[in-house]
């Protein structure tokens, strides 16, 4: 009695983002994005299509590695970049997904700042640092290197889903996902989408 409440029974804390209960599930109570989520909740047909798209696009990825920490400045992006370079130097096919939507740093660390993502019939073509090392980041979609992205949860969730479903990763041995500090929307959305695939 009088102590902190127990942690939620699931890691997402009851977040129903991307489901038909988005914005109206019990876990949505008290969430500042509740009304925005509720107004953009998908219907059952859309949820089924999204799940099929995720399964199709991530089925060619053998291993998915999520790099995260509850604190900032501890070297998550350094670990992600180093791991990507090392695995690709061993001959593995590697994709790196930068889901730090508001502060993408991987293009700088991987030496591909200023490059652009191209659209094709099969989706977005990621930026290739090496023939077997592909990168996707919000930084490639912004008009300027110093432009800022200030988005709330549902928009971030939509972009992460789009990165996973619309990027033509091809056959990958590893997909390394670099995350922002903390345990926020980006982490929950990424894990939910990767589980769905």
Coordinates of C-alpha atoms in Angstrom, one line a residue:
X1 CA 0.0 0.0 0.0
X2 CA 1.2 3.5 -0.9
X3 CA 4.0 2.2 -3.2
X4 CA 4.3 2.7 -6.9
X5 CA 1.7 0.9 -9.1
X6 CA 2.9 -2.5 -10.6
X7 CA 4.2 -2.4 -14.1
X8 CA 1.8 -3.1 -16.9
X9 CA 1.4 -6.8 -17.8
X10 CA 2.6 -6.2 -21.3
X11 CA 5.6 -4.1 -22.4
X12 CA 3.5 -1.8 -24.5
X13 CA 1.4 -0.8 -21.4
X14 CA -1.8 -1.7 -23.2
X15 CA -1.0 0.5 -26.3
X16 CA -3.3 -0.6 -29.1
X17 CA -1.7 1.5 -31.8
X18 CA -2.3 0.0 -35.3
X19 CA -5.3 -2.0 -34.2
X20 CA -9.0 -1.3 -34.4
X21 CA -8.9 -0.4 -30.6
X22 CA -6.5 2.4 -31.3
X23 CA -7.4 5.3 -29.0
X24 CA -10.2 3.5 -27.2
X25 CA -8.4 0.6 -25.4
X26 CA -8.1 0.6 -21.6
X27 CA -4.4 1.3 -22.0
X28 CA -5.2 4.6 -23.9
X29 CA -6.6 6.2 -20.8
X30 CA -4.4 9.1 -19.8
X31 CA -2.3 9.0 -23.0
X32 CA -1.9 12.5 -24.5
X33 CA -2.3 11.1 -28.0
X34 CA -5.6 9.3 -27.2
X35 CA -7.9 11.6 -29.3
X36 CA -5.5 11.8 -32.2
X37 CA -5.1 8.0 -32.2
X38 CA -8.9 7.5 -32.0
X39 CA -9.5 9.8 -34.9
X40 CA -7.1 7.8 -37.1
X41 CA -8.0 4.3 -35.9
X42 CA -7.9 1.8 -38.8
X43 CA -10.8 -0.5 -39.7
X44 CA -10.5 -4.3 -39.5
X45 CA -9.8 -4.5 -43.3
X46 CA -6.9 -2.0 -43.0
X47 CA -5.4 -3.8 -40.0
X48 CA -5.5 -7.1 -42.0
X49 CA -3.8 -5.5 -45.0
X50 CA -1.2 -3.8 -42.8
X51 CA -0.4 -7.2 -41.2
X52 CA -0.1 -8.9 -44.6
X53 CA 2.2 -6.1 -45.9
X54 CA 4.4 -6.4 -42.8
X55 CA 4.6 -10.1 -43.1
X56 CA 5.5 -9.9 -46.8
X57 CA 8.1 -7.2 -46.4
X58 CA 9.8 -8.6 -43.3
X59 CA 9.7 -12.3 -44.3
X60 CA 13.0 -12.0 -46.1
X61 CA 14.8 -10.7 -43.0
X62 CA 16.5 -13.5 -41.1
X63 CA 17.5 -11.7 -37.9
X64 CA 16.1 -8.4 -36.4
X65 CA 18.3 -6.6 -33.8
X66 CA 16.9 -3.7 -31.8
X67 CA 19.5 -1.4 -30.2
X68 CA 18.0 0.6 -27.3
X69 CA 18.7 2.1 -24.0
X70 CA 16.6 4.1 -21.5
X71 CA 19.2 6.9 -21.6
X72 CA 20.5 9.2 -24.3
X73 CA 24.2 9.6 -25.1
X74 CA 25.3 6.1 -24.3
X75 CA 26.3 5.0 -27.8
X76 CA 23.3 3.3 -29.3
X77 CA 24.0 4.7 -32.8
X78 CA 27.7 4.0 -32.4
X79 CA 26.9 0.3 -31.6
X80 CA 24.4 0.2 -34.5
X81 CA 26.9 1.6 -37.0
X82 CA 29.8 -0.5 -35.7
X83 CA 27.7 -3.7 -35.7
X84 CA 26.4 -2.9 -39.3
X85 CA 29.9 -2.3 -40.6
X86 CA 31.3 -5.4 -38.9
X87 CA 28.5 -7.8 -40.1
X88 CA 28.7 -6.4 -43.7
X89 CA 32.5 -6.9 -43.6
X90 CA 31.9 -10.5 -42.8
X91 CA 29.8 -10.8 -46.0
X92 CA 26.4 -10.6 -44.4
X93 CA 23.6 -8.6 -46.1
X94 CA 22.7 -5.9 -43.6
X95 CA 20.0 -3.3 -43.3
X96 CA 20.0 -0.4 -40.8
X97 CA 16.8 1.3 -39.9
X98 CA 17.1 4.6 -38.0
X99 CA 13.8 5.0 -36.1
X100 CA 15.1 8.1 -34.2
X101 CA 12.6 10.1 -36.2
X102 CA 13.3 13.4 -34.5
X103 CA 17.1 13.1 -34.2
X104 CA 18.4 10.7 -36.9
X105 CA 22.2 10.4 -36.6
X106 CA 23.0 7.2 -38.5
X107 CA 23.5 8.8 -41.9
X108 CA 26.3 10.9 -40.4
X109 CA 27.9 7.9 -38.7
X110 CA 27.7 5.7 -41.8
X111 CA 29.0 8.4 -44.1
X112 CA 25.9 8.9 -46.3
X113 CA 24.7 12.4 -45.3
X114 CA 22.9 14.2 -48.1
X115 CA 21.9 11.1 -50.0
X116 CA 18.3 10.6 -51.1
X117 CA 15.9 7.7 -51.0
X118 CA 14.5 6.8 -54.4
X119 CA 11.0 5.5 -55.2
X120 CA 10.6 2.5 -57.5
X121 CA 7.8 0.1 -58.3
X122 CA 8.9 -2.1 -55.4
X123 CA 8.9 0.8 -52.9
X124 CA 11.5 3.0 -51.4
X125 CA 15.1 2.0 -52.3
X126 CA 17.3 2.4 -49.2
X127 CA 20.6 4.2 -49.4
X128 CA 23.5 1.8 -49.9
X129 CA 26.8 2.5 -48.1
X130 CA 28.3 -0.8 -49.4
X131 CA 26.8 -3.3 -51.8
X132 CA 25.6 -5.3 -48.8
X133 CA 24.8 -2.5 -46.4
X134 CA 21.6 -0.5 -46.8
X135 CA 20.3 2.3 -44.6
X136 CA 16.9 4.0 -44.2
X137 CA 16.5 7.1 -42.1
X138 CA 14.2 10.1 -41.8
X139 CA 17.2 12.2 -42.6
X140 CA 17.0 11.0 -46.2
X141 CA 13.5 12.3 -46.5
X142 CA 14.1 15.9 -45.3
X143 CA 14.8 18.7 -47.7
X144 CA 17.7 20.1 -45.6
X145 CA 20.3 18.5 -43.3
X146 CA 19.3 20.8 -40.4
X147 CA 15.5 20.5 -40.8
X148 CA 13.6 19.3 -37.8
X149 CA 10.8 16.8 -37.4
X150 CA 8.4 17.5 -34.6
X151 CA 5.8 14.7 -34.7
X152 CA 3.6 13.0 -32.1
X153 CA 3.1 9.2 -31.7
X154 CA 0.6 8.3 -34.4
X155 CA 2.7 10.0 -37.2
X156 CA 5.9 8.4 -35.9
X157 CA 4.1 5.1 -35.8
X158 CA 2.9 5.5 -39.4
X159 CA 6.4 6.3 -40.6
X160 CA 7.9 3.3 -38.8
X161 CA 5.3 1.1 -40.4
X162 CA 6.0 2.7 -43.8
X163 CA 9.8 2.1 -43.3
X164 CA 9.1 -1.6 -42.7
X165 CA 6.5 -2.1 -45.3
X166 CA 7.5 0.2 -48.2
X167 CA 11.3 -0.1 -48.1
X168 CA 12.6 -2.7 -50.6
X169 CA 15.2 -4.3 -48.2
X170 CA 15.4 -7.4 -50.3
X171 CA 16.9 -10.5 -48.7
X172 CA 18.7 -9.5 -45.4
X173 CA 20.7 -11.5 -43.0
X174 CA 20.3 -8.8 -40.4
X175 CA 18.1 -5.7 -39.9
X176 CA 19.6 -3.5 -37.2
X177 CA 17.1 -1.0 -35.7
X178 CA 18.7 2.1 -34.1
X179 CA 16.3 3.7 -31.6
X180 CA 16.0 7.0 -29.8
X181 CA 16.6 7.3 -26.1
X182 CA 14.0 6.1 -23.7
X183 CA 11.1 3.7 -24.1
X184 CA 8.6 5.6 -26.1
X185 CA 6.3 5.3 -29.1
X186 CA 9.1 4.5 -31.5
X187 CA 10.2 1.4 -29.4
X188 CA 6.6 0.2 -28.9
X189 CA 5.7 0.6 -32.5
X190 CA 8.8 -1.0 -33.8
X191 CA 8.5 -4.1 -31.6
X192 CA 4.8 -4.4 -32.5
X193 CA 5.5 -4.1 -36.2
X194 CA 8.4 -6.6 -36.1
X195 CA 6.3 -9.1 -34.2
X196 CA 3.5 -8.8 -36.7
X197 CA 6.0 -9.6 -39.5

